[in-house]
Coordinates of C-alpha atoms in Angstrom, one line a residue:
M1 CA -10.5 33.8 -2.6
W2 CA -7.1 32.1 -3.6
P3 CA -5.8 32.7 -7.1
A4 CA -6.3 29.1 -8.3
L5 CA -10.0 29.2 -7.5
R6 CA -10.4 32.6 -9.2
E7 CA -8.8 31.2 -12.3
V8 CA -11.3 28.2 -12.3
L9 CA -14.2 30.6 -12.0
R10 CA -12.8 32.8 -14.8
Q11 CA -12.5 29.7 -17.1
G12 CA -16.0 28.6 -16.4
V13 CA -15.2 24.9 -15.8
E14 CA -17.6 22.8 -13.8
E15 CA -15.0 20.7 -11.9
A16 CA -11.3 20.8 -11.1
I17 CA -8.7 19.5 -8.7
L18 CA -6.8 22.4 -7.0
A19 CA -4.1 22.7 -4.4
L20 CA -5.4 24.4 -1.3
P21 CA -3.4 27.1 0.4
S22 CA -2.5 24.4 3.0
H23 CA -0.9 22.4 0.1
R24 CA -3.6 19.7 0.3
R25 CA -5.6 18.9 -2.8
A26 CA -9.3 19.5 -3.1
R27 CA -12.0 18.7 -5.6
V28 CA -13.8 21.9 -6.6
R29 CA -17.2 21.9 -8.2
I30 CA -19.1 24.9 -9.6
L31 CA -22.8 24.6 -9.4
G32 CA -25.3 27.0 -11.0
G33 CA -24.4 29.9 -13.2
G34 CA -24.4 33.7 -13.5
T35 CA -24.5 35.5 -10.1
R36 CA -25.9 32.4 -8.4
Q37 CA -22.9 30.1 -8.5
V38 CA -22.2 27.8 -5.6
V39 CA -18.6 26.6 -5.0
V40 CA -18.3 23.2 -3.4
I41 CA -14.9 22.3 -2.1
Q42 CA -14.1 18.8 -0.9
D43 CA -10.8 17.7 0.6
Q44 CA -9.5 15.1 -1.8
A45 CA -7.8 13.2 1.0
E46 CA -11.2 12.7 2.6
L47 CA -12.8 11.6 -0.7
L48 CA -10.0 9.1 -1.2
R49 CA -10.4 7.8 2.3
L50 CA -14.0 7.0 1.5
A51 CA -13.0 5.3 -1.7
E52 CA -10.4 3.3 0.1
S53 CA -12.8 2.2 2.8
L54 CA -14.9 0.5 0.1
T55 CA -11.9 -1.7 -0.9
Q56 CA -10.3 -2.1 2.6
S57 CA -12.9 -4.6 3.8
R58 CA -12.2 -6.9 0.8
R59 CA -8.5 -6.6 1.3
T60 CA -8.9 -7.5 5.0
L61 CA -11.1 -10.4 4.1
D62 CA -8.4 -11.7 1.7
L63 CA -5.8 -11.5 4.4
L64 CA -7.9 -13.3 6.9
R65 CA -8.7 -16.0 4.4
A66 CA -5.0 -16.5 3.7
Q67 CA -4.3 -16.7 7.4
A68 CA -7.2 -19.1 8.1
H69 CA -6.0 -21.3 5.1
E70 CA -2.5 -21.4 6.5
F71 CA -3.6 -22.4 10.0
R72 CA -6.0 -25.0 8.7
N73 CA -3.3 -26.7 6.7
T74 CA -1.0 -26.7 9.7
L75 CA -3.7 -28.2 11.9
H76 CA -4.4 -30.9 9.3
V77 CA -0.8 -31.9 9.2
L78 CA -0.5 -31.8 13.0
G79 CA -3.6 -33.9 13.4
G80 CA -2.3 -36.5 10.9
L81 CA 1.0 -36.8 12.6
L82 CA -0.6 -37.3 16.0
E83 CA -3.0 -39.9 14.5
L84 CA 0.0 -41.8 13.1
G85 CA 1.7 -41.6 16.4
K86 CA 4.5 -39.4 15.1
V87 CA 4.7 -37.3 18.3
E88 CA 8.3 -36.1 17.7
E89 CA 7.5 -34.9 14.2
A90 CA 4.4 -33.1 15.6
L91 CA 6.5 -31.4 18.3
R92 CA 9.0 -30.3 15.6
L93 CA 6.2 -28.8 13.6
I94 CA 4.8 -26.9 16.6
Q95 CA 8.3 -25.6 17.4
G96 CA 8.8 -24.6 13.8
E97 CA 5.5 -22.6 13.9
L98 CA 6.6 -20.9 17.2
G99 CA 9.9 -20.0 15.6
A100 CA 8.2 -18.6 12.6
E101 CA 5.9 -16.4 14.8
E102 CA 9.0 -15.2 16.8
H103 CA 10.6 -14.3 13.5
L104 CA 7.5 -12.5 12.4
E105 CA 7.4 -10.5 15.6
A106 CA 11.0 -9.5 15.2
L107 CA 10.3 -8.5 11.6
L108 CA 7.6 -6.1 12.6
S109 CA 9.1 -4.8 15.8
H110 CA 10.2 -1.5 14.3
V111 CA 6.8 -0.8 12.7
E112 CA 5.1 1.3 15.4
L113 CA 1.9 2.1 13.5
P114 CA -0.6 -0.6 14.4
L115 CA -2.6 -0.3 11.2
V116 CA 0.5 -0.8 9.1
A117 CA 1.9 -3.5 11.3
A118 CA -1.4 -5.4 11.1
L119 CA -1.4 -5.1 7.3
L120 CA 2.1 -6.3 7.0
L121 CA 1.4 -9.3 9.3
G122 CA -1.3 -10.5 7.0
K123 CA 0.8 -9.9 3.9
V124 CA 3.7 -11.9 5.4
R125 CA 1.4 -14.8 5.9
R126 CA 0.0 -14.4 2.4
A127 CA 3.5 -14.4 1.0
R128 CA 4.3 -17.5 2.9
E129 CA 1.3 -19.2 1.4
L130 CA 2.4 -18.2 -2.1
G131 CA 6.0 -19.4 -1.5
V132 CA 7.4 -15.9 -1.7
E133 CA 10.0 -14.5 0.7
L134 CA 8.9 -11.1 2.2
E135 CA 11.2 -8.9 4.2
V136 CA 10.5 -5.7 6.1
E137 CA 13.4 -3.3 6.6
G138 CA 13.9 0.0 8.3
I139 CA 11.9 1.8 11.0
L140 CA 8.4 3.4 10.9
P141 CA 8.2 5.5 14.0
F142 CA 4.9 6.4 15.7
R143 CA 5.3 10.1 15.0
F144 CA 4.2 9.3 11.4
A145 CA 0.8 8.3 12.7
P146 CA -1.0 11.1 10.7
L147 CA 0.0 9.1 7.6
A148 CA -1.3 5.7 8.9
E149 CA -4.3 5.5 6.6
V150 CA -2.5 6.5 3.4
L151 CA 0.4 4.2 4.3
V152 CA -2.0 1.3 4.7
A153 CA -3.5 2.0 1.2
A154 CA -0.1 2.5 -0.5
V155 CA 1.6 -0.5 1.2
G156 CA -1.5 -2.7 0.5
H157 CA -1.7 -1.9 -3.2
L158 CA 2.1 -2.0 -3.9
L159 CA 2.6 -5.2 -1.9
E160 CA -0.2 -7.0 -3.6
N161 CA 1.2 -6.0 -7.0
A162 CA 4.6 -7.2 -6.0
L163 CA 3.4 -10.5 -4.6
E164 CA 1.5 -11.1 -7.9
A165 CA 4.6 -10.3 -9.9
V166 CA 6.7 -12.9 -8.2
S167 CA 4.1 -15.5 -7.3
N168 CA 5.2 -17.7 -10.2
Q169 CA 8.9 -17.1 -9.7
P170 CA 11.1 -20.0 -8.4
R171 CA 12.8 -17.7 -5.9
G172 CA 10.4 -14.8 -5.6
K173 CA 11.3 -12.1 -3.1
V174 CA 9.7 -8.9 -2.0
V175 CA 11.2 -6.2 0.2
V176 CA 9.4 -3.4 2.0
R177 CA 11.5 -0.7 3.4
F178 CA 10.9 2.5 5.4
W179 CA 13.4 5.3 6.0
E180 CA 13.5 9.0 6.9
D181 CA 15.1 11.7 4.7
K182 CA 13.3 15.1 4.6
G183 CA 10.1 13.2 5.4
L184 CA 9.1 9.6 5.1
W185 CA 10.1 7.2 2.3
L186 CA 8.3 3.9 1.5
E187 CA 9.8 1.4 -0.9
V188 CA 8.4 -1.9 -2.2
R189 CA 10.7 -3.9 -4.5
D190 CA 10.4 -7.3 -6.1
N191 CA 12.5 -9.5 -8.3
G192 CA 9.7 -10.2 -10.8
P193 CA 9.8 -9.6 -14.6
G194 CA 9.2 -5.9 -14.3
V195 CA 6.8 -3.5 -15.9
P196 CA 6.1 -4.2 -19.6
S197 CA 7.9 -1.5 -21.7
G198 CA 4.7 -0.4 -23.5
L199 CA 3.1 0.5 -20.1
S200 CA 6.0 2.4 -18.5
K201 CA 4.9 5.9 -19.5
V202 CA 1.2 5.4 -18.7
L203 CA 1.5 3.0 -15.7
F204 CA -0.2 5.3 -13.2
S205 CA -3.2 6.1 -15.5
P206 CA -6.6 4.6 -14.6
G207 CA -7.3 1.3 -16.4
V208 CA -3.8 0.7 -17.5
S209 CA -2.7 -2.9 -16.7
G210 CA -1.0 -5.9 -18.3
K211 CA -3.2 -8.2 -16.2
G212 CA -6.4 -8.1 -18.3
R213 CA -9.7 -6.3 -18.4
D214 CA -11.1 -4.5 -15.3
R215 CA -7.6 -4.1 -13.8
G216 CA -5.2 -1.2 -13.5
Y217 CA -6.9 1.1 -11.1
G218 CA -4.9 0.3 -8.0
L219 CA -1.8 2.3 -8.9
A220 CA -3.9 5.3 -10.2
L221 CA -5.8 5.4 -6.9
T222 CA -2.6 4.9 -4.8
R223 CA -1.0 7.9 -6.6
S224 CA -4.0 10.1 -6.0
Q225 CA -4.0 9.1 -2.3
V226 CA -0.3 9.8 -1.9
E227 CA -0.5 13.1 -3.7
A228 CA -3.5 14.1 -1.5
Y229 CA -1.0 14.1 1.4
G230 CA 1.5 16.2 -0.5
G231 CA 3.6 13.1 -1.5
R232 CA 4.7 11.6 -4.8
L233 CA 4.7 8.0 -6.1
G234 CA 7.1 6.6 -8.7
Y235 CA 9.0 3.6 -9.8
Y236 CA 12.3 2.5 -11.5
R237 CA 14.2 -0.6 -12.5
E238 CA 17.4 -1.5 -10.6
G239 CA 19.1 -4.6 -11.8
E240 CA 16.8 -7.5 -11.2
W241 CA 14.5 -5.4 -9.0
T242 CA 11.4 -3.4 -9.8
V243 CA 11.2 -0.6 -7.2
F244 CA 8.1 1.4 -6.4
Y245 CA 8.5 4.2 -3.9
A246 CA 6.4 6.9 -2.2
H247 CA 7.8 10.0 -0.5
F248 CA 5.9 12.2 2.0
P249 CA 7.7 15.6 2.6
E250 CA 7.1 16.2 6.3
V251 CA 6.6 20.0 5.8
L252 CA 3.5 19.3 3.8
W253 CA 1.6 17.0 6.1
A254 CA 2.9 17.7 9.6
G255 CA 0.3 20.4 10.2
A256 CA -2.6 18.5 8.7

């Protein structure tokens, strides 16, 4: 029995979040009492994966809807040009779309995790629909595949927040960046108005949001997911940029 569990049993609490000897976090529940206590230990990363799967389908649907909307608009314009006999303009439109796809492929060429690349593909198209410039920088090597699911969750939540923050900006811009330094770093920055000063100290608490009721759970869930893999999540303001970052120390998850 590791010391943290022994302390929970001594205190007589019914539920707690503990760090396992492997450094991963677990939800511990104490059932029964007296000499007939049952200890239930559930890996928090697995619990969070189940929670994320409930929202992943809706996020995927939103991305597909944005992509379908973009292509439908393009087809409408193309059809109108052809009907008006504007063949040259139609060809320029097609060439422009092909150029945009080539740019998109180059943008994601250094993201070697298929799940993350697919998410970014949808987000780039959603950003284009919102009139927001979205850039992807750095390299995400395939060796970080054990982090694929938590990266999809973190990138998805942070990017969606950033896109919302700049969607009404005249020159809205969002930058996603990956780099290695004692593990993997993820950074999502936007040139939006920033976090309201009254929320800065409680930003990662459940239900805290400046966007209205029934909002404010994304960042709390993202932090729990990142911490379940031994990482940390934070943010800071740098000039005109609001920067959210996640760091996954390799020593903590490499053996997972």
